[in-house]
Coordinates of C-alpha atoms in Angstrom, one line a residue:
Chain A
M1229 CA 77.4 -50.2 -3.9
D1230 CA 77.3 -46.4 -4.2
G1231 CA 76.1 -46.0 -0.6
T1232 CA 72.6 -45.1 -1.6
L1233 CA 70.1 -45.6 1.2
T1234 CA 66.3 -45.8 0.7
F1235 CA 64.3 -45.8 3.9
L1236 CA 60.6 -46.2 4.8
G1237 CA 59.7 -43.9 7.8
L1238 CA 56.7 -44.3 10.1
E1239 CA 55.3 -41.7 12.5
S1240 CA 52.4 -42.1 14.9
S1241 CA 53.4 -40.3 18.1
C1242 CA 50.5 -37.8 18.2
D1243 CA 47.5 -37.3 16.0
D1244 CA 49.0 -37.8 12.5
T1245 CA 49.5 -41.2 11.0
A1246 CA 52.3 -41.0 8.5
A1247 CA 54.5 -43.0 6.2
A1248 CA 57.1 -41.9 3.8
V1249 CA 59.9 -43.1 1.6
V1250 CA 63.2 -41.1 1.4
R1251 CA 66.2 -41.9 -0.8
H1252 CA 69.7 -40.5 -0.3
V1253 CA 72.6 -40.8 -2.6
P1254 CA 75.8 -39.6 -0.9
G1255 CA 76.8 -36.1 -2.1
Q1256 CA 73.3 -35.5 -3.5
T1257 CA 70.2 -33.8 -2.2
P1258 CA 67.9 -36.3 -0.5
L1259 CA 64.8 -37.2 -2.4
I1260 CA 61.4 -37.6 -0.7
L1261 CA 59.8 -40.2 -2.9
S1262 CA 56.5 -40.1 -1.1
S1263 CA 55.1 -38.6 2.1
V1264 CA 51.7 -39.7 3.3
V1265 CA 50.0 -38.0 6.3
S1266 CA 46.6 -39.0 7.5
G1267 CA 45.4 -36.5 10.1
Q1268 CA 42.9 -37.0 12.9
T1269 CA 41.7 -33.5 13.5
D1270 CA 38.1 -34.6 12.9
L1271 CA 38.3 -37.4 15.4
H1272 CA 39.4 -35.1 18.3
A1273 CA 37.5 -31.9 17.4
A1274 CA 34.6 -32.5 19.9
F1275 CA 37.0 -33.0 22.8
G1276 CA 39.0 -29.8 22.6
G1277 CA 42.3 -31.6 22.4
V1278 CA 43.9 -34.9 21.3
V1279 CA 42.4 -37.9 23.2
P1280 CA 45.3 -40.4 23.5
E1281 CA 43.0 -43.5 23.3
I1282 CA 41.2 -42.2 20.3
A1283 CA 44.5 -41.4 18.6
A1284 CA 45.9 -44.9 19.4
R1285 CA 42.8 -46.6 18.0
A1286 CA 43.1 -44.7 14.7
H1287 CA 46.8 -45.3 14.3
A1288 CA 46.6 -49.0 14.8
E1289 CA 44.1 -49.3 11.9
R1290 CA 45.6 -46.7 9.6
L1291 CA 49.4 -47.3 9.7
D1292 CA 49.5 -50.2 7.2
L1293 CA 47.2 -48.4 4.8
C1294 CA 49.5 -45.3 4.9
I1295 CA 52.5 -47.5 4.3
E1296 CA 51.0 -49.2 1.3
Q1297 CA 50.1 -45.8 -0.1
A1298 CA 53.6 -44.4 0.5
L1299 CA 55.2 -47.4 -1.2
Q1300 CA 52.8 -47.2 -4.1
Q1301 CA 53.4 -43.5 -4.6
A1302 CA 57.1 -44.0 -4.4
G1303 CA 56.9 -46.8 -6.9
I1304 CA 58.9 -49.0 -4.7
E1305 CA 58.6 -52.5 -3.1
L1306 CA 59.6 -53.4 0.4
H1307 CA 62.5 -55.6 -0.8
E1308 CA 64.0 -52.6 -2.6
L1309 CA 64.4 -50.7 0.7
D1310 CA 67.5 -50.6 2.8
G1311 CA 65.8 -50.1 6.1
L1312 CA 62.9 -48.9 8.1
A1313 CA 62.8 -46.1 10.7
V1314 CA 60.0 -45.6 13.2
T1315 CA 59.3 -43.0 15.9
S1316 CA 59.8 -44.8 19.2
G1317 CA 59.2 -41.7 21.4
P1318 CA 58.5 -39.3 22.9
G1319 CA 54.8 -39.0 22.5
L1320 CA 51.4 -40.6 23.2
I1321 CA 52.5 -44.2 24.1
G1322 CA 49.5 -45.9 22.5
G1323 CA 50.3 -44.4 19.1
V1324 CA 54.0 -44.9 19.4
L1325 CA 53.5 -48.6 20.3
S1326 CA 51.3 -49.1 17.3
G1327 CA 53.9 -47.6 15.1
V1328 CA 56.8 -49.6 16.6
M1329 CA 54.9 -52.9 16.4
T1330 CA 53.8 -52.4 12.8
A1331 CA 57.4 -51.6 12.0
K1332 CA 58.7 -54.7 13.8
G1333 CA 56.2 -56.8 11.9
I1334 CA 57.4 -55.3 8.6
A1335 CA 61.1 -55.6 9.5
A1336 CA 60.7 -59.2 10.5
G1337 CA 58.7 -60.2 7.4
A1338 CA 60.9 -58.3 5.0
G1339 CA 64.2 -59.0 6.7
L1340 CA 65.0 -55.3 6.9
P1341 CA 67.0 -53.4 9.5
L1342 CA 64.8 -51.3 11.8
V1343 CA 66.0 -48.0 13.4
G1344 CA 64.2 -46.4 16.3
V1345 CA 64.0 -42.6 16.0
N1346 CA 63.4 -39.9 18.5
H1347 CA 60.5 -37.8 17.2
L1348 CA 62.3 -34.6 18.2
A1349 CA 65.5 -35.7 16.4
G1350 CA 63.3 -36.1 13.3
H1351 CA 62.3 -32.5 13.5
A1352 CA 65.8 -31.4 14.5
L1353 CA 67.4 -33.1 11.5
T1354 CA 64.8 -31.9 8.9
P1355 CA 66.9 -28.8 7.9
R1356 CA 69.5 -31.2 6.6
L1357 CA 66.9 -33.1 4.6
T1358 CA 65.5 -29.9 3.0
D1359 CA 68.5 -27.5 2.9
G1360 CA 71.6 -29.6 3.6
L1361 CA 72.5 -27.6 6.7
A1362 CA 75.9 -28.3 8.2
F1363 CA 76.4 -28.8 11.9
P1364 CA 76.2 -26.9 14.2
Y1365 CA 73.0 -25.0 13.7
L1366 CA 70.4 -23.6 16.0
L1367 CA 66.9 -25.1 15.9
L1368 CA 63.7 -23.7 17.3
L1369 CA 61.1 -26.4 17.5
V1370 CA 57.8 -24.8 18.1
S1371 CA 54.7 -26.9 17.7
G1372 CA 51.5 -28.1 19.3
G1373 CA 53.4 -30.4 21.7
H1374 CA 56.9 -28.9 22.0
C1375 CA 58.8 -25.7 22.3
Q1376 CA 62.6 -25.8 22.7
F1377 CA 65.8 -24.4 21.4
L1378 CA 68.2 -27.1 20.3
L1379 CA 71.8 -26.6 19.4
V1380 CA 72.3 -29.4 16.8
D1381 CA 75.9 -30.5 16.9
G1382 CA 75.6 -33.8 15.1
V1383 CA 73.2 -36.6 14.3
E1384 CA 73.4 -37.8 17.9
H1385 CA 74.4 -34.6 19.6
F1386 CA 71.8 -32.1 20.7
Q1387 CA 72.1 -29.5 23.4
R1388 CA 68.9 -28.0 24.7
L1389 CA 69.4 -24.3 25.4
G1390 CA 65.9 -23.8 26.8
G1391 CA 62.3 -24.6 26.3
T1392 CA 58.8 -24.2 27.6
I1393 CA 58.2 -25.0 31.3
D1394 CA 54.5 -25.6 30.7
D1395 CA 52.4 -25.4 27.5
A1396 CA 53.7 -25.4 24.0
P1397 CA 52.7 -22.4 21.8
G1398 CA 50.7 -24.5 19.4
E1399 CA 48.7 -25.7 22.4
A1400 CA 48.2 -22.1 23.4
F1401 CA 46.9 -21.2 20.0
D1402 CA 44.5 -24.1 20.1
K1403 CA 43.2 -23.1 23.5
T1404 CA 42.8 -19.5 22.4
A1405 CA 40.8 -20.6 19.5
K1406 CA 38.6 -22.7 21.7
L1407 CA 38.1 -19.9 24.3
L1408 CA 37.0 -17.6 21.5
G1409 CA 34.8 -20.0 19.6
L1410 CA 37.1 -20.3 16.6
P1411 CA 37.7 -23.6 14.7
Q1412 CA 40.5 -26.0 15.3
P1413 CA 43.4 -26.2 14.6
G1414 CA 43.8 -22.9 16.4
G1415 CA 47.0 -21.7 14.7
P1416 CA 45.5 -20.7 11.3
S1417 CA 42.2 -19.5 12.7
V1418 CA 43.8 -17.2 15.4
E1419 CA 46.2 -15.9 12.8
A1420 CA 43.5 -15.0 10.4
E1421 CA 41.5 -13.1 13.1
A1422 CA 44.7 -11.4 14.3
R1423 CA 45.3 -10.0 10.8
Q1424 CA 42.2 -7.8 11.3
G1425 CA 42.8 -6.9 14.9
G1426 CA 44.9 -4.4 16.8
P1427 CA 47.7 -5.9 18.9
K1428 CA 47.9 -3.1 21.4
R1429 CA 44.3 -3.0 22.8
F1430 CA 44.9 -5.8 25.2
N1431 CA 48.1 -5.8 27.2
F1432 CA 49.0 -9.4 27.6
P1433 CA 52.0 -10.5 29.7
R1434 CA 55.4 -11.5 28.2
P1435 CA 56.1 -14.4 30.5
L1436 CA 59.7 -15.0 31.7
L1437 CA 61.2 -12.1 29.7
D1438 CA 62.3 -10.6 33.0
R1439 CA 64.4 -13.7 33.7
P1440 CA 67.7 -14.7 32.1
G1441 CA 68.0 -17.7 29.9
C1442 CA 66.0 -19.3 27.1
D1443 CA 63.1 -20.9 28.9
L1444 CA 59.6 -20.0 28.0
S1445 CA 56.1 -20.2 29.5
F1446 CA 52.8 -19.9 27.8
S1447 CA 50.2 -21.0 30.3
G1448 CA 49.9 -17.6 32.0
L1449 CA 49.3 -16.0 28.7
K1450 CA 46.4 -18.3 28.1
T1451 CA 45.0 -17.4 31.5
A1452 CA 45.4 -13.7 30.8
L1453 CA 43.4 -14.2 27.6
L1454 CA 40.6 -16.0 29.4
R1455 CA 40.4 -13.1 32.0
A1456 CA 40.3 -10.5 29.3
R1457 CA 37.5 -12.5 27.5
D1458 CA 35.5 -13.0 30.7
S1459 CA 35.7 -9.3 31.7
L1460 CA 34.3 -8.4 28.2
I1461 CA 31.5 -11.0 28.7
A1462 CA 30.8 -9.7 32.2
E1463 CA 30.5 -6.2 30.8
K1464 CA 28.2 -6.8 27.8
G1465 CA 27.2 -10.5 27.8
G1466 CA 29.5 -11.6 25.0
I1467 CA 32.3 -10.5 22.8
T1468 CA 32.1 -8.7 19.4
V1469 CA 33.8 -9.9 16.3
Q1470 CA 36.2 -6.9 16.7
D1471 CA 36.9 -7.9 20.3
R1472 CA 37.8 -11.3 19.1
R1473 CA 40.2 -10.0 16.4
D1474 CA 41.9 -7.7 19.0
L1475 CA 42.2 -10.5 21.5
C1476 CA 43.8 -12.7 18.8
A1477 CA 46.1 -9.9 17.7
G1478 CA 47.2 -9.2 21.2
F1479 CA 47.8 -12.9 22.0
Q1480 CA 49.8 -13.5 18.8
A1481 CA 51.9 -10.4 19.4
A1482 CA 52.8 -11.6 22.9
V1483 CA 53.8 -15.1 21.6
A1484 CA 55.8 -13.6 18.7
E1485 CA 57.6 -11.1 21.0
V1486 CA 58.5 -13.8 23.6
L1487 CA 59.7 -16.2 20.9
A1488 CA 61.8 -13.5 19.2
E1489 CA 63.5 -12.4 22.5
K1490 CA 64.3 -15.9 23.6
T1491 CA 65.5 -16.7 20.1
R1492 CA 67.8 -13.7 20.3
R1493 CA 69.3 -15.0 23.5
A1494 CA 69.7 -18.6 22.1
L1495 CA 71.4 -17.1 19.0
A1496 CA 73.9 -15.3 21.3
V1497 CA 74.8 -18.6 23.0
Y1498 CA 75.1 -20.3 19.6
L1499 CA 77.2 -17.6 18.0
E1500 CA 79.7 -17.8 20.8
R1501 CA 80.8 -21.0 19.1
R1502 CA 81.7 -19.0 16.0
P1503 CA 80.0 -21.4 13.5
A1504 CA 81.4 -21.0 10.0
E1505 CA 78.0 -20.6 8.4
P1506 CA 75.6 -19.5 11.2
A1507 CA 72.0 -20.7 10.7
L1508 CA 68.7 -20.8 12.5
A1509 CA 66.1 -23.3 11.4
V1510 CA 62.6 -23.6 12.7
A1511 CA 60.4 -26.7 12.8
G1512 CA 56.9 -27.4 14.0
G1513 CA 53.5 -26.1 12.9
V1514 CA 53.8 -22.8 14.7
A1515 CA 56.6 -21.9 12.4
A1516 CA 53.9 -21.4 9.7
N1517 CA 52.6 -18.3 11.6
E1518 CA 53.6 -15.4 9.5
A1519 CA 53.9 -12.9 12.3
I1520 CA 56.2 -15.2 14.2
R1521 CA 58.2 -16.2 11.2
S1522 CA 58.7 -12.6 10.1
S1523 CA 59.9 -11.5 13.5
L1524 CA 62.4 -14.4 13.5
E1525 CA 63.5 -13.4 10.0
Q1526 CA 64.2 -9.8 11.1
L1527 CA 66.1 -11.1 14.0
C1528 CA 68.3 -13.3 11.9
A1529 CA 68.8 -10.6 9.3
A1530 CA 70.1 -8.2 12.0
A1531 CA 72.4 -10.9 13.4
Q1532 CA 73.6 -12.0 10.0
V1533 CA 72.4 -15.5 10.5
R1534 CA 70.8 -17.4 7.7
F1535 CA 67.1 -18.4 8.4
F1536 CA 65.6 -21.7 7.3
A1537 CA 62.0 -22.7 7.5
P1538 CA 61.2 -26.0 5.8
P1539 CA 58.0 -26.2 3.9
L1540 CA 55.0 -26.6 6.2
R1541 CA 54.3 -30.2 5.3
L1542 CA 57.8 -31.0 6.6
C1543 CA 57.5 -28.7 9.6
T1544 CA 54.4 -30.4 11.0
D1545 CA 54.5 -34.1 11.9
N1546 CA 55.4 -36.3 9.0
A1547 CA 57.3 -39.5 8.3
A1548 CA 59.8 -38.2 5.8
M1549 CA 61.7 -36.6 8.7
I1550 CA 61.7 -40.0 10.4
A1551 CA 63.0 -41.8 7.3
W1552 CA 65.7 -39.2 7.0
A1553 CA 66.7 -39.5 10.6
G1554 CA 66.9 -43.2 10.1
I1555 CA 69.2 -42.7 7.1
E1556 CA 71.3 -40.2 9.1
R1557 CA 71.5 -42.6 12.1
T1558 CA 72.5 -45.5 9.9
R1559 CA 75.2 -43.5 8.2
S1560 CA 76.5 -42.4 11.6
G1561 CA 76.6 -46.1 12.7
H1562 CA 74.7 -45.4 15.9
P1563 CA 71.4 -47.3 15.8
Q1564 CA 70.8 -49.3 19.0
Q1565 CA 68.4 -52.1 19.6
S1566 CA 67.3 -50.3 22.8
D1567 CA 66.0 -47.4 20.7
L1568 CA 63.2 -49.7 19.6
V1569 CA 61.6 -49.7 23.0
A1570 CA 58.6 -47.4 22.8
R1571 CA 58.8 -44.7 25.4
P1572 CA 56.5 -41.7 26.2
R1573 CA 59.4 -39.7 27.6
W1574 CA 62.7 -39.3 25.8
P1575 CA 64.5 -36.0 26.0
L1576 CA 67.0 -35.4 23.2
D1577 CA 69.4 -33.7 25.5
Q1578 CA 69.8 -36.2 28.4
S1579 CA 72.1 -33.8 30.3
A1580 CA 69.9 -30.7 30.4
P1581 CA 67.7 -30.4 33.5
A1582 CA 64.1 -31.4 33.1
L1583 CA 61.7 -28.6 32.2
I1584 CA 58.4 -30.6 32.2
G1585 CA 57.4 -33.9 33.7
S1586 CA 60.4 -34.0 36.0
G1587 CA 58.8 -36.6 38.3
K1588 CA 60.2 -40.0 39.1
K1589 CA 59.7 -41.1 35.5
G1590 CA 62.1 -38.4 34.3
A1591 CA 61.9 -35.6 31.8
K1592 CA 59.3 -35.7 29.1
A1593 CA 61.1 -34.1 26.2
Chain B
M1400 CA 56.5 -72.6 1.5
T1401 CA 54.2 -74.7 3.6
D1402 CA 50.7 -74.1 4.7
A1403 CA 51.5 -73.2 8.3
V1404 CA 49.6 -70.6 10.2
L1405 CA 51.0 -68.5 13.0
G1406 CA 48.7 -67.3 15.7
F1407 CA 49.4 -64.9 18.6
D1408 CA 47.7 -62.9 21.3
T1409 CA 48.7 -60.2 23.8
S1410 CA 45.2 -59.1 24.8
A1411 CA 45.7 -59.8 28.5
A1412 CA 48.5 -60.4 31.0
H1413 CA 50.3 -62.8 28.7
C1414 CA 52.2 -63.3 25.5
A1415 CA 51.1 -66.3 23.6
A1416 CA 52.0 -67.8 20.2
A1417 CA 51.5 -71.0 18.3
V1418 CA 52.1 -72.5 14.9
V1419 CA 49.7 -75.0 13.3
S1420 CA 49.5 -76.8 10.0
D1421 CA 46.7 -78.9 8.7
G1422 CA 45.0 -78.8 12.1
Q1423 CA 48.2 -80.1 13.8
I1424 CA 50.0 -78.1 16.5
L1425 CA 53.6 -77.6 15.6
A1426 CA 54.6 -75.3 18.5
S1427 CA 52.8 -73.4 21.2
R1428 CA 54.0 -71.1 24.0
T1429 CA 52.3 -69.0 26.6
E1430 CA 54.1 -66.7 29.0
A1431 CA 52.3 -64.8 31.8
M1432 CA 53.4 -61.2 31.9
E1433 CA 51.9 -58.0 33.2
K1434 CA 53.9 -55.8 30.8
G1435 CA 56.7 -56.1 28.3
Q1436 CA 54.6 -57.8 25.6
A1437 CA 55.8 -55.2 23.0
E1438 CA 59.4 -56.3 23.6
R1439 CA 58.7 -60.0 24.0
L1440 CA 56.3 -60.7 21.1
M1441 CA 58.6 -60.7 18.1
P1442 CA 61.3 -62.8 19.7
M1443 CA 58.6 -65.3 20.9
L1444 CA 57.2 -65.5 17.3
E1445 CA 60.7 -66.3 16.0
E1446 CA 61.1 -68.9 18.8
V1447 CA 57.9 -70.8 17.9
L1448 CA 58.7 -70.7 14.2
A1449 CA 62.1 -72.1 15.0
E1450 CA 60.6 -74.8 17.2
A1451 CA 58.3 -75.8 14.3
G1452 CA 61.3 -75.8 12.0
L1453 CA 59.9 -73.0 9.9
T1454 CA 60.8 -69.5 8.8
W1455 CA 58.5 -66.5 8.1
R1456 CA 58.4 -67.5 4.4
D1457 CA 56.7 -70.8 5.3
L1458 CA 53.6 -69.1 6.6
S1459 CA 50.4 -68.9 4.6
A1460 CA 48.4 -66.8 7.1
I1461 CA 48.6 -65.0 10.4
G1462 CA 45.9 -65.3 13.1
V1463 CA 45.8 -62.6 15.6
G1464 CA 43.7 -62.1 18.8
T1465 CA 41.6 -59.0 18.5
G1466 CA 40.2 -59.0 22.1
P1467 CA 38.3 -57.8 23.7
G1468 CA 40.9 -57.2 26.3
N1469 CA 43.5 -54.7 27.3
F1470 CA 43.3 -52.0 24.7
T1471 CA 47.1 -51.4 24.4
G1472 CA 47.8 -55.2 24.5
V1473 CA 45.4 -55.9 21.7
R1474 CA 46.9 -53.2 19.6
I1475 CA 50.4 -54.5 20.1
S1476 CA 49.4 -57.8 18.4
V1477 CA 47.1 -56.3 15.8
A1478 CA 49.7 -53.8 14.7
A1479 CA 52.4 -56.5 14.5
A1480 CA 50.1 -58.8 12.5
R1481 CA 49.2 -56.1 10.0
G1482 CA 52.9 -55.3 9.6
L1483 CA 53.7 -59.0 9.1
A1484 CA 50.8 -59.4 6.6
L1485 CA 52.0 -56.5 4.6
S1486 CA 55.6 -57.6 4.4
L1487 CA 54.9 -61.3 3.8
G1488 CA 52.1 -60.8 1.4
I1489 CA 49.8 -63.1 3.3
P1490 CA 46.5 -62.4 5.0
A1491 CA 46.3 -61.5 8.7
I1492 CA 43.0 -62.8 10.2
G1493 CA 41.5 -61.4 13.3
V1494 CA 40.0 -63.8 15.9
T1495 CA 38.1 -62.5 18.9
T1496 CA 38.8 -63.9 22.4
F1497 CA 35.2 -65.1 22.4
D1498 CA 35.7 -67.2 19.3
A1499 CA 39.1 -68.5 20.5
L1500 CA 37.9 -69.6 24.0
S1501 CA 34.8 -71.3 22.7
F1502 CA 36.6 -73.1 19.8
G1503 CA 36.5 -76.9 19.9
L1504 CA 34.0 -77.2 22.7
S1505 CA 31.1 -79.6 22.2
A1506 CA 28.4 -77.8 24.1
P1507 CA 27.3 -74.2 23.4
V1508 CA 29.0 -71.9 25.9
V1509 CA 28.9 -68.4 27.2
T1510 CA 32.4 -66.9 26.9
L1511 CA 33.6 -64.5 29.5
V1512 CA 36.5 -62.1 29.3
D1513 CA 37.9 -59.9 32.1
A1514 CA 36.8 -56.3 31.5
R1515 CA 38.4 -54.9 34.7
R1516 CA 36.4 -52.5 36.9
D1517 CA 34.5 -55.5 38.3
A1518 CA 32.9 -56.2 34.9
V1519 CA 33.1 -58.9 32.3
W1520 CA 32.6 -58.9 28.5
L1521 CA 30.5 -61.9 27.5
A1522 CA 29.2 -63.5 24.3
A1523 CA 27.5 -66.6 23.1
Q1524 CA 26.2 -68.0 19.9
D1525 CA 22.8 -66.4 20.6
L1526 CA 24.2 -63.4 22.4
S1527 CA 26.0 -60.4 20.9
P1528 CA 29.2 -59.3 22.8
M1529 CA 28.2 -57.1 25.7
Q1530 CA 29.6 -55.8 29.0
A1531 CA 28.0 -56.8 32.3
D1532 CA 28.8 -56.1 36.0
L1533 CA 30.2 -59.1 37.8
S1534 CA 27.5 -58.6 40.5
A1535 CA 24.7 -58.5 37.9
L1536 CA 25.2 -61.1 35.3
P1537 CA 22.2 -61.4 33.0
D1538 CA 19.6 -63.8 34.5
N1539 CA 18.8 -65.3 31.1
L1540 CA 22.2 -67.1 31.2
R1541 CA 21.0 -69.3 34.0
G1542 CA 22.0 -72.9 33.7
R1543 CA 24.4 -72.4 30.8
H1544 CA 28.0 -73.6 30.2
F1545 CA 30.6 -70.9 30.9
V1546 CA 34.2 -70.6 29.7
G1547 CA 36.9 -68.1 30.4
H1548 CA 37.4 -65.4 33.1
V1549 CA 35.6 -66.2 36.4
A1550 CA 33.7 -69.1 34.6
E1551 CA 33.6 -71.0 38.0
A1552 CA 32.0 -68.0 39.8
A1553 CA 29.6 -67.3 37.0
A1554 CA 28.5 -71.0 36.9
T1555 CA 28.0 -71.0 40.7
A1556 CA 26.1 -67.7 40.6
L1557 CA 23.8 -68.8 37.7
G1558 CA 23.6 -72.5 38.4
G1559 CA 25.5 -73.5 35.3
T1560 CA 28.6 -75.5 34.5
A1561 CA 32.1 -74.2 34.1
V1562 CA 34.2 -75.7 31.3
A1563 CA 37.8 -75.3 30.4
P1564 CA 38.9 -74.1 26.9
A1565 CA 39.7 -76.8 24.5
H1566 CA 43.0 -75.2 23.4
P1567 CA 45.5 -72.7 24.6
L1568 CA 44.4 -69.2 23.3
A1569 CA 47.1 -68.9 20.6
V1570 CA 46.5 -72.4 19.3
A1571 CA 42.8 -71.8 19.0
I1572 CA 43.5 -68.5 17.2
A1573 CA 45.8 -70.2 14.7
L1574 CA 43.4 -73.0 14.1
I1575 CA 40.5 -70.7 13.5
A1576 CA 42.6 -68.5 11.2
E1577 CA 43.6 -71.7 9.3
A1578 CA 39.9 -72.5 8.8
R1579 CA 39.1 -69.0 7.6
R1580 CA 42.1 -68.7 5.4
G1581 CA 40.2 -69.8 2.2
T1582 CA 37.7 -66.9 2.3
P1583 CA 38.5 -63.2 2.1
Q1584 CA 38.8 -61.6 5.5
P1585 CA 38.9 -58.0 6.6
R1586 CA 42.1 -56.6 8.0
P1587 CA 42.3 -57.5 11.7
A1588 CA 40.9 -54.7 14.0
P1589 CA 40.7 -54.6 17.8
L1590 CA 37.3 -55.4 19.2
Y1591 CA 36.6 -52.6 21.6
L1592 CA 33.5 -53.1 23.8
R1593 CA 34.2 -49.9 25.8
A1594 CA 34.4 -46.4 24.3
A1595 CA 37.6 -44.3 24.9
D1596 CA 37.5 -42.4 28.2
A1597 CA 36.9 -38.9 27.0
A1598 CA 34.1 -36.4 27.5
P1599 CA 33.3 -33.8 24.9
S1600 CA 34.5 -30.4 26.0
S1601 CA 32.0 -28.8 28.4
D1602 CA 32.9 -25.1 28.1
P1603 CA 30.5 -23.3 25.8
P1604 CA 32.1 -20.9 23.3
P1605 CA 31.4 -17.2 24.1
V1606 CA 28.4 -15.4 22.7
I1607 CA 29.5 -13.4 19.6
L1608 CA 27.7 -10.0 19.7
P1609 CA 26.7 -8.3 16.5

């Protein structure tokens, strides 16, 4: 035994059904043997957001198909695997349950160990899959469902330095697109419009910049955009193409500036630890936005911190990150049976105060 | 390898599993539970297999309840069945609650399933699955035999006869799957008789001026 681990990963916590096979030989770069993602954008398009029940219905009938495809593309059979990893939270519980039960069925039938993985840990450990980053590094997770700064100290050790107290930026991009009659997903369509617009015409707020710390807020920005749009409509009965470009540019500039400033503060906290090879990594679909990415790159260059952005297909939801997290957790000797209980809420940093969903059921993420 | 078939169901407030072979019931178990099926199902399957003196490798097919029923509950079993089928290389066969409850009864029956919200889902040989309000059961069902949820009340309201199912749910599912095993079956999929609760977005996009 040379310690090689080959894992199948499953992901179904939001609107992507995914399966992937990852192999790791100790001391070598991990190999993604396959990564299948079946999106559901078309199913939810009419509703202006992900409908949990529709997502769950799709996951339940697509997971095994994705798995078969992933195994075939990897040229591997189940009995050649060393284990399975599945997202067991946080996320939309119907989809998470479908994934966990499919995984339990496979694990039982194939006699394979099964590891429950926190979806956020999957994102947070991706820079080690793609770039072999050493701990500790700073991660900005910025997606349609999440926005947080995580100080990644180890496979099981995450410290949340801050995060959004309401919407995630990806959600704000989607809502902006919807308010302006642009196609979903909103990230790419708003970015394309913004490229041709002027960012200074509309003066959008920079929420929470006046307060210390790394927490963020995006719901007020969305409201400001709605007000600006409505005042244009009140004035002339609609908005022009150029109005729309300027609104997008103004909105994107506000998001980029807020993210850059909060990242600067998070970096300062991180650098106090004097890491040997300081690094900031981003994850999540919003990291694909060029304006946001370039402002973060500039920030890192000035602070002499290396900047890592995994390729988009590994930034957005995928199962390779779950397989990888399963491998990492197995190597660290930490997998627990209790991690296989599907849960909608599961913050990575259990000690940080709740930002969202702090009711009796506890913090969301 | 034997010819055994494992059947299971979590479509309502229970977790049920059974093993059959050649029409004989080798093990059967039903536990009432409001929640926790996702944690209980796999251990229960291993228990009924052990009780039958079998292992996973002895199975020739899986039978799974596809509802109608609790959406999440149905998916728990269907997802597990599809995972088991994939790893064992055997077919997973979906069986509706309608087929399972009416299985083995001598007289034609109207099968009723709890649809919550004061409604039932019902089906019969000559009646496609449909949803009906408990207070307004279709009049053309007058005088029929009823099985399943509120069968007694339906029989009283419509002047029919209530009958009990011939087998526990999971046993019926396993027996039906065993009977269907010889012919190709589609992958099991939940039977939803109610659309997802979601309304298309109502805000119109802004008028784009030239």
